[in-house]
Amino acid sequence: MPGIRKLHIKGLFSILKSPIEAFDVMRHQGEGSLVLATVLYVLFFACVVAGRQWTGYLFNFSRVEHLNIFIMLALSLGLVFLFIVSNMAVCTLSDGEGSLSDVYVVTAYATLPFILLSPPIILLSNVMSLGENTYYGLMNIVKYGWFVMLLFTGNMSAHQFTFKKTLFTMFLSAVGILIMLFMMFLGFALVTQLTEFLRTFYNEILFM
Amino acid sequence: MKKWVALLLAAIFILTPVTAIAGQPREAAFNSYVFNQHGRAVPAPASYLPLFALSGEAWGIGPLRNPSDVTAGPDGYLYIADTGNNRIIVLDENFALAEVIDAFTMNGEPFEFSHMSGLFVLPDGRIHIADHELRRVVTVDREGTVLMYLGSPESELLAEGFLFTPISVIEDPSGILYILSRGSYQGALMIDLQRDNLFLGFFGANTVAMSAGQLGQILWRRIMTREQRERMVQIIPVEFTNFDICPRGFIYVCTAFSEDNIGQLRRLNSNGDNILRTPQVNIPVNYGDPVFYTSRYVPVTTSFVDITYMQNGVFAALDRQRGRVFVYTADSHMVAVFGQIGDQLGRFANPVALASFNDTLVVLDGTRGEITAFGRTEYGELVMQALALHDQGRYEESVALWRGVLARNINLELAYLGIGRGLSRSGDLQGALWYLRRANNRQVYSEVFEMHRNQFTNDNFNLFALGFALICLAWIVFAQRKRIKRIIGRGRTVYAGD
């Protein structure tokens, strides 16, 4: 698809107002940028880390001694990228029109409400008490719900799918993620066993 | 030569501390710990140390045979049920022999016990004895005269084939006798002594905790035939193993087995509801040690066999599995743990009963036939004093004591909680929050945090109002920027055209 590489900040914010229209405009007039998308991914990860580290004590159950930036990376961005690959794989087979860079950009733009809502939620969590637990939960639901909604609409317009078909491919993408994870663990286990075998083999020869 | 002498002297100096340690006060024969906020056991100073162990020979009455209960009477004496010898041993406050009740008479004729397993002493000196082999509860006085004899109650409430096997008995201040019958999952039997030993019903049955496995089992039952269903294991609540009554009339019960160690210790009101508080409302705590899985995935749970009320809401429970005594506050904070299975002083072969006697805790070893008395250390005494003030709600006064506790045990979250509460009561909310965060009690923290927040907004109300006004002004200016520009522009044109 030609011309999707244009940097257009205004188009980015219009997806908050009318997502379906904005994604369609972005697609047809080429207002999506890989650079901006990458920046958004970095900001998204920054928000995840900030949420873990700076959320107020009353709502923060993470433990300092368990902090592992790589696991956090795998659980946030890693999962998003797995989704992109899986979605690409599924949609190529079901005649989706979007290219890999389209999905990459559209998914990045979908994280926008997450990035915008995270800082105020983190700030508010520091001045809220457990009595306002419900509001805190509601804000988080909005944050994640909006993200998922945009992910869905963005995907729909990137591939030029109908609503039903998007629902179906989304489900298949989720299954695809599970299959990929399974393969990864399988490969990991195999490599471990192989190295273990070679090590024993080496030891056997050493003492023969 | 001088060099050698110097070396020798150095060697002596280096080696001396080793001998010095040997002369130190006695070390406990067990580890002491508390659980931190993540359920991990962290070291703590010993709260209780073994004072001495006494067996039948110490009192010159021959060995005890399979003793099964020890209880402190309200009269200041300690009573031991020497089951194998069918006698009751009474000790005074110095653990010296006061009396042996071994000759029992009923209506002038000799009376024999078969297997006394539970004692309860009344303020007037009468003793309730549960005799589980002959299925009866007997009341005797200090001379051994049988005053009351109670066989299996007859009632429609009792299921057919109900076996009355009393193992423990208590009487509450209103004259109701609670009898714990082995294998009775419905709870303790209540008998009204004022109304001609009327059977009132069952008391305080454990509820079945619903787990996913049990839910599956219930669904399974729906589609099975009657024959299959009868062959299956029934889902019934776990029976409780022992109980104790506190002066205010609340009954503390313990349960031997629970899959998750939750609710094994409970404090029941007269309605049979559990009113034992936990540090945070609606968040259950694990009593005893966490479940440990062996290499073959066999769970090793904490198996409570006896519970005793101490004072200030503090109670202790005995775990037979690991031979440990756990001491809990009224809020279910664990403050002390001691004892172990083993041979040294302070360890047991088969701990069967626990009693709180004056300031000591007494553990009865059924196999060795001896009692071990544990006394509080300086640290344990300090915790107890702080708890006494804490229990009465005198938080401010307890702060100094809690600081002393904290100086000896930096891991005790209860001490942080005590200081936090005290400081918040005396108005130092900032300091209170610092301590409450370390106490890891989010609910109390939240309460104080709210107070702190209100105070902060009240103190800085002018600032907030000013900020709000400024934001409103900025908003208006921004919204009306075109009109403002026009007005300014108009002024300029008027000036220019002049």
PDB file of N, CA, C and O in Angstrom, chain B residues 393-444:
ATOM      1  N   GLY B 393      -6.609  -1.126  73.506  1.00  0.00           N
ATOM      2  CA  GLY B 393      -6.762   0.068  72.680  1.00  0.00           C
ATOM      3  C   GLY B 393      -5.907   1.219  73.158  1.00  0.00           C
ATOM      4  O   GLY B 393      -6.086   2.341  72.711  1.00  0.00           O
ATOM      5  N   ARG B 394      -4.959   0.961  74.065  1.00  0.00           N
ATOM      6  CA  ARG B 394      -4.081   2.051  74.532  1.00  0.00           C
ATOM      7  C   ARG B 394      -2.863   2.120  73.608  1.00  0.00           C
ATOM      8  O   ARG B 394      -1.721   1.850  73.998  1.00  0.00           O
ATOM      9  N   TYR B 395      -3.128   2.489  72.363  1.00  0.00           N
ATOM     10  CA  TYR B 395      -2.094   2.427  71.326  1.00  0.00           C
ATOM     11  C   TYR B 395      -0.927   3.359  71.609  1.00  0.00           C
ATOM     12  O   TYR B 395       0.225   3.022  71.382  1.00  0.00           O
ATOM     13  N   GLU B 396      -1.246   4.579  72.104  1.00  0.00           N
ATOM     14  CA  GLU B 396      -0.176   5.554  72.303  1.00  0.00           C
ATOM     15  C   GLU B 396       0.840   5.064  73.329  1.00  0.00           C
ATOM     16  O   GLU B 396       2.036   5.228  73.168  1.00  0.00           O
ATOM     17  N   GLU B 397       0.303   4.438  74.411  1.00  0.00           N
ATOM     18  CA  GLU B 397       1.211   3.971  75.456  1.00  0.00           C
ATOM     19  C   GLU B 397       2.044   2.791  74.984  1.00  0.00           C
ATOM     20  O   GLU B 397       3.137   2.539  75.481  1.00  0.00           O
ATOM     21  N   SER B 398       1.503   2.029  74.027  1.00  0.00           N
ATOM     22  CA  SER B 398       2.215   0.824  73.605  1.00  0.00           C
ATOM     23  C   SER B 398       3.374   1.129  72.665  1.00  0.00           C
ATOM     24  O   SER B 398       4.204   0.268  72.419  1.00  0.00           O
ATOM     25  N   VAL B 399       3.429   2.377  72.145  1.00  0.00           N
ATOM     26  CA  VAL B 399       4.455   2.687  71.145  1.00  0.00           C
ATOM     27  C   VAL B 399       5.870   2.424  71.673  1.00  0.00           C
ATOM     28  O   VAL B 399       6.679   1.783  71.011  1.00  0.00           O
ATOM     29  N   ALA B 400       6.143   2.877  72.887  1.00  0.00           N
ATOM     30  CA  ALA B 400       7.488   2.717  73.438  1.00  0.00           C
ATOM     31  C   ALA B 400       7.851   1.240  73.543  1.00  0.00           C
ATOM     32  O   ALA B 400       8.968   0.820  73.207  1.00  0.00           O
ATOM     33  N   LEU B 401       6.873   0.437  73.981  1.00  0.00           N
ATOM     34  CA  LEU B 401       7.127  -1.005  74.105  1.00  0.00           C
ATOM     35  C   LEU B 401       7.375  -1.633  72.735  1.00  0.00           C
ATOM     36  O   LEU B 401       8.270  -2.456  72.569  1.00  0.00           O
ATOM     37  N   TRP B 402       6.562  -1.222  71.769  1.00  0.00           N
ATOM     38  CA  TRP B 402       6.747  -1.789  70.423  1.00  0.00           C
ATOM     39  C   TRP B 402       8.112  -1.421  69.855  1.00  0.00           C
ATOM     40  O   TRP B 402       8.731  -2.197  69.139  1.00  0.00           O
ATOM     41  N   ARG B 403       8.582  -0.205  70.193  1.00  0.00           N
ATOM     42  CA  ARG B 403       9.916   0.183  69.711  1.00  0.00           C
ATOM     43  C   ARG B 403      10.969  -0.740  70.312  1.00  0.00           C
ATOM     44  O   ARG B 403      11.928  -1.115  69.643  1.00  0.00           O
ATOM     45  N   GLY B 404      10.750  -1.108  71.567  1.00  0.00           N
ATOM     46  CA  GLY B 404      11.665  -2.056  72.210  1.00  0.00           C
ATOM     47  C   GLY B 404      11.624  -3.412  71.518  1.00  0.00           C
ATOM     48  O   GLY B 404      12.654  -4.056  71.304  1.00  0.00           O
ATOM     49  N   VAL B 405      10.432  -3.845  71.161  1.00  0.00           N
ATOM     50  CA  VAL B 405      10.286  -5.122  70.458  1.00  0.00           C
ATOM     51  C   VAL B 405      11.006  -5.057  69.115  1.00  0.00           C
ATOM     52  O   VAL B 405      11.734  -5.974  68.725  1.00  0.00           O
ATOM     53  N   LEU B 406      10.830  -3.931  68.440  1.00  0.00           N
ATOM     54  CA  LEU B 406      11.418  -3.763  67.112  1.00  0.00           C
ATOM     55  C   LEU B 406      12.947  -3.767  67.193  1.00  0.00           C
ATOM     56  O   LEU B 406      13.620  -4.250  66.283  1.00  0.00           O
ATOM     57  N   ALA B 407      13.463  -3.237  68.293  1.00  0.00           N
ATOM     58  CA  ALA B 407      14.915  -3.225  68.458  1.00  0.00           C
ATOM     59  C   ALA B 407      15.452  -4.648  68.571  1.00  0.00           C
ATOM     60  O   ALA B 407      16.608  -4.919  68.243  1.00  0.00           O
ATOM     61  N   ARG B 408      14.616  -5.569  69.049  1.00  0.00           N
ATOM     62  CA  ARG B 408      15.045  -6.963  69.202  1.00  0.00           C
ATOM     63  C   ARG B 408      14.673  -7.826  68.010  1.00  0.00           C
ATOM     64  O   ARG B 408      15.261  -8.873  67.780  1.00  0.00           O
ATOM     65  N   ASN B 409      13.620  -7.435  67.308  1.00  0.00           N
ATOM     66  CA  ASN B 409      13.178  -8.222  66.154  1.00  0.00           C
ATOM     67  C   ASN B 409      12.649  -7.273  65.088  1.00  0.00           C
ATOM     68  O   ASN B 409      11.528  -6.809  65.155  1.00  0.00           O
ATOM     69  N   ILE B 410      13.498  -7.040  64.102  1.00  0.00           N
ATOM     70  CA  ILE B 410      13.129  -6.063  63.073  1.00  0.00           C
ATOM     71  C   ILE B 410      12.126  -6.655  62.095  1.00  0.00           C
ATOM     72  O   ILE B 410      11.558  -5.959  61.267  1.00  0.00           O
ATOM     73  N   ASN B 411      11.889  -7.971  62.205  1.00  0.00           N
ATOM     74  CA  ASN B 411      11.010  -8.642  61.242  1.00  0.00           C
ATOM     75  C   ASN B 411       9.552  -8.696  61.676  1.00  0.00           C
ATOM     76  O   ASN B 411       8.712  -9.183  60.926  1.00  0.00           O
ATOM     77  N   LEU B 412       9.247  -8.258  62.886  1.00  0.00           N
ATOM     78  CA  LEU B 412       7.886  -8.435  63.392  1.00  0.00           C
ATOM     79  C   LEU B 412       6.970  -7.334  62.861  1.00  0.00           C
ATOM     80  O   LEU B 412       7.027  -6.192  63.301  1.00  0.00           O
ATOM     81  N   GLU B 413       6.118  -7.694  61.918  1.00  0.00           N
ATOM     82  CA  GLU B 413       5.231  -6.707  61.313  1.00  0.00           C
ATOM     83  C   GLU B 413       4.241  -6.139  62.326  1.00  0.00           C
ATOM     84  O   GLU B 413       3.814  -5.000  62.232  1.00  0.00           O
ATOM     85  N   LEU B 414       3.898  -6.971  63.303  1.00  0.00           N
ATOM     86  CA  LEU B 414       2.966  -6.533  64.332  1.00  0.00           C
ATOM     87  C   LEU B 414       3.489  -5.313  65.077  1.00  0.00           C
ATOM     88  O   LEU B 414       2.727  -4.408  65.437  1.00  0.00           O
ATOM     89  N   ALA B 415       4.815  -5.262  65.288  1.00  0.00           N
ATOM     90  CA  ALA B 415       5.402  -4.125  65.998  1.00  0.00           C
ATOM     91  C   ALA B 415       5.248  -2.847  65.180  1.00  0.00           C
ATOM     92  O   ALA B 415       4.917  -1.782  65.717  1.00  0.00           O
ATOM     93  N   TYR B 416       5.450  -2.966  63.863  1.00  0.00           N
ATOM     94  CA  TYR B 416       5.273  -1.792  62.997  1.00  0.00           C
ATOM     95  C   TYR B 416       3.815  -1.337  63.049  1.00  0.00           C
ATOM     96  O   TYR B 416       3.519  -0.151  63.096  1.00  0.00           O
ATOM     97  N   LEU B 417       2.913  -2.320  63.045  1.00  0.00           N
ATOM     98  CA  LEU B 417       1.487  -1.994  63.094  1.00  0.00           C
ATOM     99  C   LEU B 417       1.155  -1.266  64.397  1.00  0.00           C
ATOM    100  O   LEU B 417       0.425  -0.271  64.402  1.00  0.00           O
ATOM    101  N   GLY B 418       1.724  -1.776  65.512  1.00  0.00           N
ATOM    102  CA  GLY B 418       1.468  -1.168  66.813  1.00  0.00           C
ATOM    103  C   GLY B 418       1.953   0.266  66.851  1.00  0.00           C
ATOM    104  O   GLY B 418       1.243   1.177  67.302  1.00  0.00           O
ATOM    105  N   ILE B 419       3.174   0.490  66.360  1.00  0.00           N
ATOM    106  CA  ILE B 419       3.715   1.852  66.355  1.00  0.00           C
ATOM    107  C   ILE B 419       2.877   2.743  65.440  1.00  0.00           C
ATOM    108  O   ILE B 419       2.528   3.880  65.783  1.00  0.00           O
ATOM    109  N   GLY B 420       2.526   2.200  64.275  1.00  0.00           N
ATOM    110  CA  GLY B 420       1.741   2.969  63.308  1.00  0.00           C
ATOM    111  C   GLY B 420       0.421   3.415  63.899  1.00  0.00           C
ATOM    112  O   GLY B 420       0.018   4.576  63.767  1.00  0.00           O
ATOM    113  N   ARG B 421      -0.248   2.488  64.595  1.00  0.00           N
ATOM    114  CA  ARG B 421      -1.529   2.836  65.209  1.00  0.00           C
ATOM    115  C   ARG B 421      -1.352   3.881  66.293  1.00  0.00           C
ATOM    116  O   ARG B 421      -2.141   4.824  66.409  1.00  0.00           O
ATOM    117  N   GLY B 422      -0.292   3.695  67.094  1.00  0.00           N
ATOM    118  CA  GLY B 422      -0.033   4.633  68.176  1.00  0.00           C
ATOM    119  C   GLY B 422       0.233   6.030  67.649  1.00  0.00           C
ATOM    120  O   GLY B 422      -0.323   7.016  68.139  1.00  0.00           O
ATOM    121  N   LEU B 423       1.083   6.112  66.619  1.00  0.00           N
ATOM    122  CA  LEU B 423       1.435   7.418  66.064  1.00  0.00           C
ATOM    123  C   LEU B 423       0.223   8.082  65.423  1.00  0.00           C
ATOM    124  O   LEU B 423       0.029   9.293  65.551  1.00  0.00           O
ATOM    125  N   SER B 424      -0.602   7.283  64.756  1.00  0.00           N
ATOM    126  CA  SER B 424      -1.769   7.899  64.107  1.00  0.00           C
ATOM    127  C   SER B 424      -2.739   8.418  65.164  1.00  0.00           C
ATOM    128  O   SER B 424      -3.386   9.436  64.973  1.00  0.00           O
ATOM    129  N   ARG B 425      -2.808   7.707  66.301  1.00  0.00           N
ATOM    130  CA  ARG B 425      -3.681   8.159  67.383  1.00  0.00           C
ATOM    131  C   ARG B 425      -3.171   9.463  67.975  1.00  0.00           C
ATOM    132  O   ARG B 425      -3.946  10.345  68.323  1.00  0.00           O
ATOM    133  N   SER B 426      -1.828   9.600  68.038  1.00  0.00           N
ATOM    134  CA  SER B 426      -1.305  10.830  68.638  1.00  0.00           C
ATOM    135  C   SER B 426      -1.078  11.921  67.597  1.00  0.00           C
ATOM    136  O   SER B 426      -0.524  12.957  67.900  1.00  0.00           O
ATOM    137  N   GLY B 427      -1.500  11.682  66.353  1.00  0.00           N
ATOM    138  CA  GLY B 427      -1.529  12.772  65.382  1.00  0.00           C
ATOM    139  C   GLY B 427      -0.372  12.827  64.411  1.00  0.00           C
ATOM    140  O   GLY B 427      -0.384  13.625  63.497  1.00  0.00           O
ATOM    141  N   ASP B 428       0.637  11.973  64.589  1.00  0.00           N
ATOM    142  CA  ASP B 428       1.772  11.973  63.664  1.00  0.00           C
ATOM    143  C   ASP B 428       1.438  11.061  62.489  1.00  0.00           C
ATOM    144  O   ASP B 428       1.892   9.924  62.403  1.00  0.00           O
ATOM    145  N   LEU B 429       0.611  11.568  61.571  1.00  0.00           N
ATOM    146  CA  LEU B 429       0.128  10.716  60.490  1.00  0.00           C
ATOM    147  C   LEU B 429       1.239  10.321  59.531  1.00  0.00           C
ATOM    148  O   LEU B 429       1.289   9.190  59.055  1.00  0.00           O
ATOM    149  N   GLN B 430       2.122  11.258  59.252  1.00  0.00           N
ATOM    150  CA  GLN B 430       3.229  10.966  58.340  1.00  0.00           C
ATOM    151  C   GLN B 430       4.068   9.800  58.857  1.00  0.00           C
ATOM    152  O   GLN B 430       4.364   8.849  58.128  1.00  0.00           O
ATOM    153  N   GLY B 431       4.424   9.884  60.149  1.00  0.00           N
ATOM    154  CA  GLY B 431       5.198   8.809  60.764  1.00  0.00           C
ATOM    155  C   GLY B 431       4.414   7.518  60.781  1.00  0.00           C
ATOM    156  O   GLY B 431       4.956   6.438  60.532  1.00  0.00           O
ATOM    157  N   ALA B 432       3.123   7.623  61.069  1.00  0.00           N
ATOM    158  CA  ALA B 432       2.283   6.425  61.124  1.00  0.00           C
ATOM    159  C   ALA B 432       2.286   5.711  59.783  1.00  0.00           C
ATOM    160  O   ALA B 432       2.387   4.487  59.720  1.00  0.00           O
ATOM    161  N   LEU B 433       2.207   6.494  58.707  1.00  0.00           N
ATOM    162  CA  LEU B 433       2.177   5.878  57.383  1.00  0.00           C
ATOM    163  C   LEU B 433       3.476   5.136  57.099  1.00  0.00           C
ATOM    164  O   LEU B 433       3.466   4.066  56.510  1.00  0.00           O
ATOM    165  N   TRP B 434       4.581   5.692  57.544  1.00  0.00           N
ATOM    166  CA  TRP B 434       5.878   5.056  57.345  1.00  0.00           C
ATOM    167  C   TRP B 434       5.870   3.667  57.991  1.00  0.00           C
ATOM    168  O   TRP B 434       6.292   2.685  57.398  1.00  0.00           O
ATOM    169  N   TYR B 435       5.361   3.600  59.208  1.00  0.00           N
ATOM    170  CA  TYR B 435       5.351   2.316  59.923  1.00  0.00           C
ATOM    171  C   TYR B 435       4.304   1.357  59.361  1.00  0.00           C
ATOM    172  O   TYR B 435       4.535   0.163  59.249  1.00  0.00           O
ATOM    173  N   LEU B 436       3.133   1.909  59.025  1.00  0.00           N
ATOM    174  CA  LEU B 436       2.063   1.033  58.542  1.00  0.00           C
ATOM    175  C   LEU B 436       2.432   0.399  57.212  1.00  0.00           C
ATOM    176  O   LEU B 436       2.017  -0.710  56.907  1.00  0.00           O
ATOM    177  N   ARG B 437       3.219   1.104  56.441  1.00  0.00           N
ATOM    178  CA  ARG B 437       3.640   0.526  55.173  1.00  0.00           C
ATOM    179  C   ARG B 437       4.523  -0.685  55.428  1.00  0.00           C
ATOM    180  O   ARG B 437       4.452  -1.686  54.732  1.00  0.00           O
ATOM    181  N   ARG B 438       5.361  -0.590  56.460  1.00  0.00           N
ATOM    182  CA  ARG B 438       6.218  -1.717  56.803  1.00  0.00           C
ATOM    183  C   ARG B 438       5.434  -2.843  57.478  1.00  0.00           C
ATOM    184  O   ARG B 438       5.829  -3.986  57.449  1.00  0.00           O
ATOM    185  N   ALA B 439       4.321  -2.474  58.098  1.00  0.00           N
ATOM    186  CA  ALA B 439       3.467  -3.498  58.687  1.00  0.00           C
ATOM    187  C   ALA B 439       2.706  -4.246  57.601  1.00  0.00           C
ATOM    188  O   ALA B 439       2.141  -5.298  57.842  1.00  0.00           O
ATOM    189  N   ASN B 440       2.697  -3.667  56.412  1.00  0.00           N
ATOM    190  CA  ASN B 440       2.031  -4.258  55.265  1.00  0.00           C
ATOM    191  C   ASN B 440       0.559  -4.540  55.527  1.00  0.00           C
ATOM    192  O   ASN B 440       0.040  -5.579  55.169  1.00  0.00           O
ATOM    193  N   ASN B 441      -0.082  -3.630  56.227  1.00  0.00           N
ATOM    194  CA  ASN B 441      -1.512  -3.766  56.451  1.00  0.00           C
ATOM    195  C   ASN B 441      -2.194  -2.682  55.634  1.00  0.00           C
ATOM    196  O   ASN B 441      -2.312  -1.539  56.061  1.00  0.00           O
ATOM    197  N   ARG B 442      -2.610  -3.042  54.430  1.00  0.00           N
ATOM    198  CA  ARG B 442      -3.137  -2.031  53.496  1.00  0.00           C
ATOM    199  C   ARG B 442      -4.412  -1.389  54.010  1.00  0.00           C
ATOM    200  O   ARG B 442      -4.671  -0.225  53.740  1.00  0.00           O
ATOM    201  N   GLN B 443      -5.229  -2.155  54.748  1.00  0.00           N
ATOM    202  CA  GLN B 443      -6.496  -1.591  55.200  1.00  0.00           C
ATOM    203  C   GLN B 443      -6.285  -0.501  56.243  1.00  0.00           C
ATOM    204  O   GLN B 443      -6.875   0.575  56.158  1.00  0.00           O
ATOM    205  N   VAL B 444      -5.428  -0.763  57.222  1.00  0.00           N
ATOM    206  CA  VAL B 444      -5.158   0.256  58.229  1.00  0.00           C
ATOM    207  C   VAL B 444      -4.424   1.425  57.586  1.00  0.00           C
ATOM    208  O   VAL B 444      -4.717   2.597  57.851  1.00  0.00           O
TER     209      VAL B 444
END
